[in-house]
Tab-separated table of C-alpha atoms in Angstrom:
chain	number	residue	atom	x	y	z
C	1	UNK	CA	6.917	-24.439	21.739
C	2	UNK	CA	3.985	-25.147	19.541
C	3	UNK	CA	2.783	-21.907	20.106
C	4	UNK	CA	5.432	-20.136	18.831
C	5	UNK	CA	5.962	-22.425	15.496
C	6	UNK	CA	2.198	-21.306	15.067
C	7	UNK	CA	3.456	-18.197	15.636
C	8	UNK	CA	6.253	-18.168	13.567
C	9	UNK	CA	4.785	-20.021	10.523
C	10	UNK	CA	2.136	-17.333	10.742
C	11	UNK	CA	4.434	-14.423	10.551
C	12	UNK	CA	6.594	-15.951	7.922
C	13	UNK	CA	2.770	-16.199	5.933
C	14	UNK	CA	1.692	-12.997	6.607
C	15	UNK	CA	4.656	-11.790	4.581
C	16	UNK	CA	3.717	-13.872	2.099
C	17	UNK	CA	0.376	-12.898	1.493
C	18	UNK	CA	1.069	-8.808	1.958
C	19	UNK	CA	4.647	-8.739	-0.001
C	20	UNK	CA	3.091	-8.865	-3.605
C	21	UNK	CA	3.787	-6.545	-6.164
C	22	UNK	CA	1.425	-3.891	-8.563
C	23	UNK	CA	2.046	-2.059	-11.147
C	24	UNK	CA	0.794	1.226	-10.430
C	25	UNK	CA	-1.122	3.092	-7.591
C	26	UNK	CA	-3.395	-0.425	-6.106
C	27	UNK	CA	-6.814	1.589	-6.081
C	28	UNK	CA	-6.974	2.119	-10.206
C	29	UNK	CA	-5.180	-1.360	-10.208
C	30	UNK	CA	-8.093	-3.040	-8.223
C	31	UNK	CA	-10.682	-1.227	-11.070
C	32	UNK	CA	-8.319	-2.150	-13.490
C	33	UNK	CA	-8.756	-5.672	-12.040
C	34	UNK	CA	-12.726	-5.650	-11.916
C	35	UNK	CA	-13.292	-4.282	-14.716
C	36	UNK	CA	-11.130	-7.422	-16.717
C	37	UNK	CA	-12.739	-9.758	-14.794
C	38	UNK	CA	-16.314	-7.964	-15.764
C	39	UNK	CA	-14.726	-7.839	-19.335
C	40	UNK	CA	-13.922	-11.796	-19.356
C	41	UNK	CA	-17.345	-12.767	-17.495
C	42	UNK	CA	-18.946	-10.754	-20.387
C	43	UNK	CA	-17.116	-12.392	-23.232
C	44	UNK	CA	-17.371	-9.418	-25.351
C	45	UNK	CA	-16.746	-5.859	-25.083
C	46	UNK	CA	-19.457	-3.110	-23.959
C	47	UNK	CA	-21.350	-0.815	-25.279
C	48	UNK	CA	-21.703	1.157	-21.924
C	49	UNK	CA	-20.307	0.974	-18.288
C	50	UNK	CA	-21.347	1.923	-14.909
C	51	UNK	CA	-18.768	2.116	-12.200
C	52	UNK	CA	-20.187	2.253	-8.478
C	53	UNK	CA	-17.462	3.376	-5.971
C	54	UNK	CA	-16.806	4.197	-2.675
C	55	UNK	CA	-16.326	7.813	-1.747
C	56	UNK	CA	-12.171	6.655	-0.534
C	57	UNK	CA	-11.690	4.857	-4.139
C	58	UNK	CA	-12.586	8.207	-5.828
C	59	UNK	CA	-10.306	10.003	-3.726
C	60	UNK	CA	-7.231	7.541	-4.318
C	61	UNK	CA	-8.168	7.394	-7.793
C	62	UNK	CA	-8.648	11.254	-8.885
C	63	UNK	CA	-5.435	12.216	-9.046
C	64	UNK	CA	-2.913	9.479	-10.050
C	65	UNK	CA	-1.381	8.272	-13.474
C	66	UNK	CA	-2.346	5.161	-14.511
C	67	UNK	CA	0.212	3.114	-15.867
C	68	UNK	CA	0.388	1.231	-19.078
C	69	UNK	CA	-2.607	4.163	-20.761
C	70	UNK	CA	-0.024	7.065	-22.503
C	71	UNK	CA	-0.766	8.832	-18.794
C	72	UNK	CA	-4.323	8.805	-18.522
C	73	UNK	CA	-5.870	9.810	-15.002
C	74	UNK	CA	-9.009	8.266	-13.078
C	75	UNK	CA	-11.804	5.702	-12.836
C	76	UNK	CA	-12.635	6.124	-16.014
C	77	UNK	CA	-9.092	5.572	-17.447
C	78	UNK	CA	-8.184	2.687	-15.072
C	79	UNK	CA	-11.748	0.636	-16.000
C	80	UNK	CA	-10.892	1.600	-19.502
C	81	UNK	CA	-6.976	-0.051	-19.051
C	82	UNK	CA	-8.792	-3.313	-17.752
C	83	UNK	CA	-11.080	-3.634	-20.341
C	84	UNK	CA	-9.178	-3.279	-23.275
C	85	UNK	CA	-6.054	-4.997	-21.914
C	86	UNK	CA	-6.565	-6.296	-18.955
C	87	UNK	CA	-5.471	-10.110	-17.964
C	88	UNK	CA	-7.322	-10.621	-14.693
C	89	UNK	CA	-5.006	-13.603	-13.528
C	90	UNK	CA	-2.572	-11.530	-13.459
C	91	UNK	CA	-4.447	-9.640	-10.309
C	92	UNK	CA	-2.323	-6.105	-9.107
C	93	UNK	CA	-0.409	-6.872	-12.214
C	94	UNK	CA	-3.279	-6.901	-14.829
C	95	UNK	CA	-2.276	-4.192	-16.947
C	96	UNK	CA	1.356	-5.094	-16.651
C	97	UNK	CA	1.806	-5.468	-20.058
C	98	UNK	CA	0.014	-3.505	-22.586
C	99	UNK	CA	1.191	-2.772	-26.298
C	100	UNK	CA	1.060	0.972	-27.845
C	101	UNK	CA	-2.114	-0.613	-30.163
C	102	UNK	CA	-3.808	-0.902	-26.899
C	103	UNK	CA	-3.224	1.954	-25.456
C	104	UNK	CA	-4.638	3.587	-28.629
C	105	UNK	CA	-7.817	1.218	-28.243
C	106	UNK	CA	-8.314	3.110	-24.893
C	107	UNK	CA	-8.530	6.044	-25.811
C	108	UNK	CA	-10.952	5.386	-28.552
C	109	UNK	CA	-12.989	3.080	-26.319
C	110	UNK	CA	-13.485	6.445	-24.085
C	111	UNK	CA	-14.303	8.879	-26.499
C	112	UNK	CA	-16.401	6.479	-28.191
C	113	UNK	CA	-18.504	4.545	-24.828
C	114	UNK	CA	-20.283	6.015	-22.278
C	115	UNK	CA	-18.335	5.244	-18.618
C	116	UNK	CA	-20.323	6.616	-15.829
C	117	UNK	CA	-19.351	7.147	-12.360
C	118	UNK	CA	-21.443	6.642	-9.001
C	119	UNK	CA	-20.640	7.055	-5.569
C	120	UNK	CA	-22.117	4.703	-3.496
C	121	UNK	CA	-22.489	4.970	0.101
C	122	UNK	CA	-22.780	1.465	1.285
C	123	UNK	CA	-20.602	1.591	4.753
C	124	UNK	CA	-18.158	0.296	3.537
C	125	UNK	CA	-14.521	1.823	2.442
C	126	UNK	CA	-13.718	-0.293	0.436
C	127	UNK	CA	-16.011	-0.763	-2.023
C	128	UNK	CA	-16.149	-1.242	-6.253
C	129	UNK	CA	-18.453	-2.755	-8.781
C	130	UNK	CA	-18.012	-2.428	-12.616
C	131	UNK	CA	-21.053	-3.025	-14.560
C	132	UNK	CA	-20.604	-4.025	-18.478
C	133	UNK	CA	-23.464	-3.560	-20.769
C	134	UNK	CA	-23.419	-5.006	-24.371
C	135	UNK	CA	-27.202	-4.651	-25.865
C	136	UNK	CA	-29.193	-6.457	-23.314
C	137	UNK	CA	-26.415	-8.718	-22.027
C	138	UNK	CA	-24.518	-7.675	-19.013
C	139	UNK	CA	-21.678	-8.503	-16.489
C	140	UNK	CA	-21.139	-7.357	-12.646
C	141	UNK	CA	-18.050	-7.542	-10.313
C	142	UNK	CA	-17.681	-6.463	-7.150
C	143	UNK	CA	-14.612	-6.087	-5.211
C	144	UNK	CA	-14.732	-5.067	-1.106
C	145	UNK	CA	-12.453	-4.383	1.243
C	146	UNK	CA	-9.067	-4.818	0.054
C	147	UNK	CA	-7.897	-4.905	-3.702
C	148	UNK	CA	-8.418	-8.298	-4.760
C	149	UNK	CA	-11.035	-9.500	-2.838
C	150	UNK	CA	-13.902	-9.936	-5.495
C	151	UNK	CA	-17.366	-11.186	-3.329
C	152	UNK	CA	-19.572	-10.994	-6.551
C	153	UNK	CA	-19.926	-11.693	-10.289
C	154	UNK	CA	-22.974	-11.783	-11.995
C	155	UNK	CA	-24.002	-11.967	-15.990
C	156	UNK	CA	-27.383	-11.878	-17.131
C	157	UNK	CA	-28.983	-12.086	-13.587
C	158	UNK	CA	-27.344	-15.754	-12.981
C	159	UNK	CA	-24.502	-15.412	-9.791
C	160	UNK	CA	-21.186	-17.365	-10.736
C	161	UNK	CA	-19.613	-16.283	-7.653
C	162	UNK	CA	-20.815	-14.446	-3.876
C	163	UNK	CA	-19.936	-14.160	-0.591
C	164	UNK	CA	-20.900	-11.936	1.879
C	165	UNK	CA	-19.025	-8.282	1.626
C	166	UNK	CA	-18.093	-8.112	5.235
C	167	UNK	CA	-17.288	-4.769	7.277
C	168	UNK	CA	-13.526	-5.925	7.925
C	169	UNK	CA	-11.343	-7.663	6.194
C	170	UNK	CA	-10.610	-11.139	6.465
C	171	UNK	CA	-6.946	-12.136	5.373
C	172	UNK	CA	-5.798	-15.562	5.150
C	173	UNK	CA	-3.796	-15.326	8.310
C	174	UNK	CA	-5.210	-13.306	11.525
C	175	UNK	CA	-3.009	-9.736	11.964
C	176	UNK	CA	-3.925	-9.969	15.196
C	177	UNK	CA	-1.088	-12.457	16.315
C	178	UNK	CA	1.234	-9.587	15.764
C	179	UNK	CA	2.533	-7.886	18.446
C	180	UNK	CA	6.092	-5.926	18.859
C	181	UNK	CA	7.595	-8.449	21.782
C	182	UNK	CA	6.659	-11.572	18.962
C	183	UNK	CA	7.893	-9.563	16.017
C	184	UNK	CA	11.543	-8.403	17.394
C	185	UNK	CA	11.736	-12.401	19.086
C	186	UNK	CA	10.769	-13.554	15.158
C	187	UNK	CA	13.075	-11.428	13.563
C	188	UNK	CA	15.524	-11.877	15.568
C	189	UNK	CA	15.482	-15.968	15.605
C	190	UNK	CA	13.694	-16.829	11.631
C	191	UNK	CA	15.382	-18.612	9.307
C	192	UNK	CA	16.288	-16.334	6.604
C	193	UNK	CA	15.983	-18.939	3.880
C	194	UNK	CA	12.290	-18.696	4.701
C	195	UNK	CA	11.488	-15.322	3.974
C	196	UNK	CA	14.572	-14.592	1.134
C	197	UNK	CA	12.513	-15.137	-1.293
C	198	UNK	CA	9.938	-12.550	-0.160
C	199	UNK	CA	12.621	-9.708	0.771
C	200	UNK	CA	14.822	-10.274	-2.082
C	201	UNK	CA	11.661	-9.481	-4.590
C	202	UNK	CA	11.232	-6.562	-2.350
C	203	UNK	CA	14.661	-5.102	-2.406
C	204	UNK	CA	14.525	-5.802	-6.446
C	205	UNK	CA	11.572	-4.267	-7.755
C	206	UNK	CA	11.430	-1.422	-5.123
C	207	UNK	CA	14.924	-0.160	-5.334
C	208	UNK	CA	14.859	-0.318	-8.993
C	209	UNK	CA	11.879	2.270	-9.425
C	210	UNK	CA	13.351	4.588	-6.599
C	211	UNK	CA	16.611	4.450	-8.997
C	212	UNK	CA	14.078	5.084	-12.085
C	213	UNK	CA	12.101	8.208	-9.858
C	214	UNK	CA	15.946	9.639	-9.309
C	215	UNK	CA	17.126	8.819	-13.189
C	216	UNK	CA	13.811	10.951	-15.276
C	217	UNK	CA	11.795	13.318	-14.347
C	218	UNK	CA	8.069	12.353	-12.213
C	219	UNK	CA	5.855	14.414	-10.729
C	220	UNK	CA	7.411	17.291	-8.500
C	221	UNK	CA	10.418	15.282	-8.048
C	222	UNK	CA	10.637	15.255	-4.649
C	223	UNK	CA	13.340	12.946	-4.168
C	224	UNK	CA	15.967	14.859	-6.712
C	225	UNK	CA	14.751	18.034	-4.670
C	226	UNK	CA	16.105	16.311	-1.084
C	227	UNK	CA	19.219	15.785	-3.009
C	228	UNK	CA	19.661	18.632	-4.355
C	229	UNK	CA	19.073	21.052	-1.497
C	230	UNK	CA	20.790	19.077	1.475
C	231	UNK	CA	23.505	16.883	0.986
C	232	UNK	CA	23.530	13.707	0.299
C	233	UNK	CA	24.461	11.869	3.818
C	234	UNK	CA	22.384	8.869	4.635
C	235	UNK	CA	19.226	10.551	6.372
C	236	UNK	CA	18.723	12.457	3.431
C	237	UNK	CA	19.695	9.940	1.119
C	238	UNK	CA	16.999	7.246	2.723
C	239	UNK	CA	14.295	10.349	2.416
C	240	UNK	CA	14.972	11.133	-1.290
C	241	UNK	CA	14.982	7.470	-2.141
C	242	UNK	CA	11.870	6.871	-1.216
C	243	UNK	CA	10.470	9.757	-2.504
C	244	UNK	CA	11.794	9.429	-5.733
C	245	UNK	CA	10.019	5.857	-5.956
C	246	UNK	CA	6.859	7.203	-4.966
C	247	UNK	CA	7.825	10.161	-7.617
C	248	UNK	CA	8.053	7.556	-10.173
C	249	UNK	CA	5.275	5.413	-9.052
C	250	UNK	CA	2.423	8.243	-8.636
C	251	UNK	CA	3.249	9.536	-12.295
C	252	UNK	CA	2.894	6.876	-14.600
C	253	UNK	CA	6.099	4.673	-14.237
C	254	UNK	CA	5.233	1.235	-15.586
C	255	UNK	CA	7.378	-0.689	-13.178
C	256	UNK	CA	6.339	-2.991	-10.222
C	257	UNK	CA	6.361	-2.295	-6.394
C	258	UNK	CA	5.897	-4.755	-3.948
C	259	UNK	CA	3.354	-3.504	-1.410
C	260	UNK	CA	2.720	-3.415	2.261
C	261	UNK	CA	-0.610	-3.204	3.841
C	262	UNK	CA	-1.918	-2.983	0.437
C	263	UNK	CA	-0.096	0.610	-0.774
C	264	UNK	CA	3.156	0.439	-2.907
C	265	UNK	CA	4.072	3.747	-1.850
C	266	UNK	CA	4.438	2.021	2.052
C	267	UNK	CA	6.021	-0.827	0.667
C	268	UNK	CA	8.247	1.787	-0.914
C	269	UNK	CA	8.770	3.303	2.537
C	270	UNK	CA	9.047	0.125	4.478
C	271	UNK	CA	12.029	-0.775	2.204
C	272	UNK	CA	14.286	1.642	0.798
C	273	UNK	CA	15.204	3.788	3.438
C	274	UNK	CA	16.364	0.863	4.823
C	275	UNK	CA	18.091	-0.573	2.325
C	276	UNK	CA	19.994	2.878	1.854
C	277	UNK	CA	21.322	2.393	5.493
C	278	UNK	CA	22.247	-1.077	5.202
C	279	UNK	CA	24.169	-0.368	1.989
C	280	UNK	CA	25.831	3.076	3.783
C	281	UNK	CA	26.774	0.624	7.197
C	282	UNK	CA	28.079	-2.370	4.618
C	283	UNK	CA	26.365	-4.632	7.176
C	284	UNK	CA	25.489	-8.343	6.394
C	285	UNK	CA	23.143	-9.697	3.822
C	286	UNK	CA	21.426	-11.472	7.056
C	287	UNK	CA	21.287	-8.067	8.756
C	288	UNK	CA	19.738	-6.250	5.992
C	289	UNK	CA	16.729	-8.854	5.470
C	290	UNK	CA	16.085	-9.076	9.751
C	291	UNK	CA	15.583	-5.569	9.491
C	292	UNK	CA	13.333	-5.419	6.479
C	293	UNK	CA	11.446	-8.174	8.323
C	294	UNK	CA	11.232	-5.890	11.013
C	295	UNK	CA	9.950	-2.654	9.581
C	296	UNK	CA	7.595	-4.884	6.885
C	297	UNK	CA	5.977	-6.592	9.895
C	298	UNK	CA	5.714	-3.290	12.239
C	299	UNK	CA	3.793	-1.366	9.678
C	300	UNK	CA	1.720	-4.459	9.088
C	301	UNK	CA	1.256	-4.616	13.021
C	302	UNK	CA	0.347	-0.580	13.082
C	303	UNK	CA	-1.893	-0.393	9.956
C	304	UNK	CA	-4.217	-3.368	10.609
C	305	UNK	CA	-6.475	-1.403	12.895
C	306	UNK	CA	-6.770	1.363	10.713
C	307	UNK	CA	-7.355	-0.766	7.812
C	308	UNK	CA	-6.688	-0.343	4.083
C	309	UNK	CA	-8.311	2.696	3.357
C	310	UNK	CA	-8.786	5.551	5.559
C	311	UNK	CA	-7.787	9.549	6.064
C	312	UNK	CA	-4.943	8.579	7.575
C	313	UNK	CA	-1.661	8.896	5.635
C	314	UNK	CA	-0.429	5.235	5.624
C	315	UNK	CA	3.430	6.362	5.147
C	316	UNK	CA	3.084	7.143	8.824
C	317	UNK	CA	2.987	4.104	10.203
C	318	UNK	CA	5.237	3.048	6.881
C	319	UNK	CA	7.723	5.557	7.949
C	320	UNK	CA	7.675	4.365	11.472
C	321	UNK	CA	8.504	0.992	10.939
C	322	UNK	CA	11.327	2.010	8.399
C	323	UNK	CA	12.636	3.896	11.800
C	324	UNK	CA	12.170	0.517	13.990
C	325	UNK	CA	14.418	-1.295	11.372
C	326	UNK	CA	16.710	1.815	10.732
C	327	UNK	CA	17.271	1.395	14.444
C	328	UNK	CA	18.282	-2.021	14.216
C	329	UNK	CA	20.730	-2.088	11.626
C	330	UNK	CA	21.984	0.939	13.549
C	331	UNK	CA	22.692	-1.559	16.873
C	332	UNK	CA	19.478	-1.045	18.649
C	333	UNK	CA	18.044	-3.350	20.565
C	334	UNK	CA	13.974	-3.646	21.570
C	335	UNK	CA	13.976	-0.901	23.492
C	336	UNK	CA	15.999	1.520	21.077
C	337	UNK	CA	12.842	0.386	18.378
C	338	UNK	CA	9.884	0.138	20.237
C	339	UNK	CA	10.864	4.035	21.451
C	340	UNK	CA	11.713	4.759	17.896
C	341	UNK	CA	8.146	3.612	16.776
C	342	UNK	CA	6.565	5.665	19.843
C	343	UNK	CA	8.311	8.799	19.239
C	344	UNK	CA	7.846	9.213	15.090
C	345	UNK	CA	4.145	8.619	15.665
C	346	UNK	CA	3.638	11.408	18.457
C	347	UNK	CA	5.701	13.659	15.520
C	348	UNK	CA	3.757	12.900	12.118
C	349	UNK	CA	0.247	11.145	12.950
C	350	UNK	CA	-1.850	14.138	12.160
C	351	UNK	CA	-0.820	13.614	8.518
C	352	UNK	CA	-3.996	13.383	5.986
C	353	UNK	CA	-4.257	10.793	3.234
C	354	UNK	CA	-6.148	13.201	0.687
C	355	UNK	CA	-5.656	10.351	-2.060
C	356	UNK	CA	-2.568	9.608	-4.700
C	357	UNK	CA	-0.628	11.761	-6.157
C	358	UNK	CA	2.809	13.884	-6.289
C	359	UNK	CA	2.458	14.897	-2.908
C	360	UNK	CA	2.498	11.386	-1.086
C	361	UNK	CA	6.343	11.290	-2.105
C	362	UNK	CA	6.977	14.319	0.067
C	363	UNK	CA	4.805	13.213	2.924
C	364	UNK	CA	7.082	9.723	2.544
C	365	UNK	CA	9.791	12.007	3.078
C	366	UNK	CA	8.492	13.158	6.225
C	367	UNK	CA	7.407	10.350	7.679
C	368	UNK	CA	10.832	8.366	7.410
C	369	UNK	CA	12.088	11.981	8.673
C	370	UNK	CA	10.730	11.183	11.727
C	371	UNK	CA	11.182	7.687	12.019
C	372	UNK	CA	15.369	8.742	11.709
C	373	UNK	CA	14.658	11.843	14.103
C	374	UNK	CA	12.745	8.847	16.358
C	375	UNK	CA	15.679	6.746	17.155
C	376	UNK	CA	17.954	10.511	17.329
C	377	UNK	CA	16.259	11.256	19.698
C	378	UNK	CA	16.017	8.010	21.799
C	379	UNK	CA	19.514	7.619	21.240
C	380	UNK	CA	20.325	11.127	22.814
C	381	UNK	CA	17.843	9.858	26.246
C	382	UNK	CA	14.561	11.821	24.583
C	383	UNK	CA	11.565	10.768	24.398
C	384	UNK	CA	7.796	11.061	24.137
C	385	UNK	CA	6.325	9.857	27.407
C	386	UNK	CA	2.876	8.647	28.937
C	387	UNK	CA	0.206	11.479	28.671
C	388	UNK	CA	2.269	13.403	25.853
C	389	UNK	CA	-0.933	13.487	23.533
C	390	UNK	CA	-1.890	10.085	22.019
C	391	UNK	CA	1.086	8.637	23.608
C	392	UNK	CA	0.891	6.455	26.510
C	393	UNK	CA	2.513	3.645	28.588
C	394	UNK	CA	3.476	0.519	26.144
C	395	UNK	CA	4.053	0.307	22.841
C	396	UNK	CA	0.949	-1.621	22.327
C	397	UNK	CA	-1.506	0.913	24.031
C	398	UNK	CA	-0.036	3.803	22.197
C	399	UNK	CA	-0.411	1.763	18.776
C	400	UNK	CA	-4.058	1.044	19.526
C	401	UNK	CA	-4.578	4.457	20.512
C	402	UNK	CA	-2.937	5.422	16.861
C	403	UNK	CA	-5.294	2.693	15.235
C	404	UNK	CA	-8.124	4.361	17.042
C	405	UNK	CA	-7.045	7.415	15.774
C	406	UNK	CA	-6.924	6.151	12.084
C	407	UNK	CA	-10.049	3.992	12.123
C	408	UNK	CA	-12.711	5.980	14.381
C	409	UNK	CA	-11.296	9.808	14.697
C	410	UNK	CA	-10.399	10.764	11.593
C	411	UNK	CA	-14.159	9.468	9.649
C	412	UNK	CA	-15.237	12.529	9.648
C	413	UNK	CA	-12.294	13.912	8.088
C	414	UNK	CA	-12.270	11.173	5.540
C	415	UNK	CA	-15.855	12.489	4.285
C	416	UNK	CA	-14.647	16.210	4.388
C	417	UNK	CA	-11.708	15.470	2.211
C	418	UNK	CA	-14.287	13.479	-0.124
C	419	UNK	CA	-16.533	16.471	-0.341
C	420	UNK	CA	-13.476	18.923	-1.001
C	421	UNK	CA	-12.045	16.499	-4.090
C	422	UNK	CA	-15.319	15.784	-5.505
C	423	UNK	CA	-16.915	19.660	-5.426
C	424	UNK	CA	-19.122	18.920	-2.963
């Protein structure tokens, strides 16, 4: 019994600690975020600016709108946004509320000041430090391995904070208790008042900007396209909401996600495609948020190995555990979702992560595609079976075969999609 209150206080935290919300793409956010920390530690603002970054930053940061900058793109942009306007307490929310003077201030700031760029190599993916100079004063942060973990700031060659920059991350509460048999028994027995909080945020912020992505125009629209070329029952429906948040969300929209794994756009696709069927099947309130529990906690479960960063396109996993709880509200039971899981990842886990932008709302899309055509298939006796590929016996060995994938397999490809985005 005490194991499984540890057990069940620990899921309940993990929740917690990975349901928080941004305000635009998290990679800019977390420069965003260094940079007005660097900006506050210097107590003035600089004369020039070096950004270091890892080569995975500069490929999530390329291509995407910043929010809160009259649509400026990049590093150089999102530094900028945290400099001028940045509050840093307000972490993945630090440019969440920036006036029109500011955003003019910006823009001066990078016609007028030097901002270079460097890509460091130092092993790790994760990896950021903004550099202020004003005259011969300067201030350092460094942020590694997931978005707000800052292990360094420096001014004027005195260290106010450090810790060692370790190869993994270390969360507050170990990933590693997760496992599918825990997760459907949790989900199946928690007390919802102790995670309605969490969900209803969730179900707030992150159906409001798939609403916004379907209401103006973002991006390539992928979401409106769904619609408008096949129908509008629930698959589709679930697909183009989704998309149409990540639409939204990869093109400037100002409004707040709450993220999974550290990526709004899979705590986009964890969420709304569920919400969309539990709205279509009218089922219960307590129905809805076991279900969001479930797919929030599988994708957590899936993506841990890989970890925050990699070449593999985290709406995979994402769109896998959208399937798991798609099949619950839908009647399944542990089997129907652990099969669900197993057959959308033997479907879509060759897909590339080749950094933000329009496209991630299609490959959303296809991802939650395949989590639906997952439980179809189950549901119709089909499935993927031991020695189909990556696939194998148990849910858990074919999820740490996908990790593996994600994590070891696809490094190389990481560095050749760095190389391709950056000229090399």
């Amino acid at each position: 019994m005490e194991k499984a209150n540890i057990k069940y206080g620990a899921f309940v935290q993990i929740l917690r600690e990975e349901l928080i919300p941004a305000i635009g793409c998290t990679e800019p956010i977390a420069l965003a975020y260094a940079a007005a920390v660097a900006r506050r530690t210097l107590g003035e603002m600089p004369d020039r600016v070096v950004v270091g970054v890892s080569g995975s930053i500069i490929k999530n940061v390329k291509s995407v709108i910043v929010p809160n900058t009259g649509h400026l793109k990049g590093i150089p942009a999102a530094v900028t946004a945290g400099i001028v306007a940045g509050k840093p307490e307000k972490e993945l929310e630090v440019i969440g509320a920036v006036t029109q003077e500011q955003i003019m201030q910006m823009k001066e700031f990078m016609e007028g000041t030097e901002v270079r760029i460097e890509h460091i190599k130092s092993g790790l993916t994760f990896d950021i430090i903004v550099t202020l100079y004003k005259d011969s004063s300067y201030s350092k942060v460094r942020i590694a391995n997931f978005h707000t973990n800052i292990v360094l700031i420096e001014k004027d060659g005195n260290i106010l904070k450090q810790r060692e920059a370790l190869m993994e991350e270390q969360p507050l509460t170990d990933r590693g208790l997760l496992n599918m048999e825990d997760i459907w028994d949790f989900i199946n027995t928690v007390d919802i008042s102790d995670i309605k909080e969490i969900l209803d945020r969730q179900i707030q912020y992150n159906w409001a900007i798939a609403e916004e992505g379907l209401r103006c125009s973002y991006g390539a629209n992928i979401g409106k396209v769904l619609l408008w070329t096949s129908g509008n029952d629930v698959a589709v429906k679930a697909k183009a909401m989704a998309a149409a948040g990540s639409d939204a969300r990869m093109n400037g929209c100002e409004l707040p996600v709450i993220i999974n794994s550290g990526s709004g756009n899979q705590g986009i696709t964890v969420s709304v495609p569920v919400i969309v069927y539990a709205k279509e099947r009218k089922v219960c309130a307590e129905k809805m948020y076991r279900a969001l529990a479930l797919s929030n906690l599988a994708a957590i479960h899936q993506k841990t190995p890989i970890g925050r960063l990699s070449a593999y396109c985290g709406a995979v996993n994402a769109g896998a555990g959208a399937g798991a709880g798609i099949a619950y509200l839908c009647g399944g039971g542990y089997k129907e979702v652990i099969h669900t899981m197993v057959n959308a990842l033997a479907i879509i886990s060759g897909i590339v992560c080749d950094g933000a932008k329009a496209s991630c709302a299609a490959k959303i899309a296809s991802s939650i595609d395949a989590g639906i055509f997952g439980y179809s298939m189950y549901m119709q006796g089909q499935q993927f079976l031991d020695g189909d590929g990556i696939v194998t016996k148990g849910v858990e060995a074919t999820l740490k075969n996908v990790g593996r994938l994600g994590k070891e397999g696809m490094k190389e490809t990481n560095e050749e999609i760095i190389k391709i985005m950056i000229g090399e």
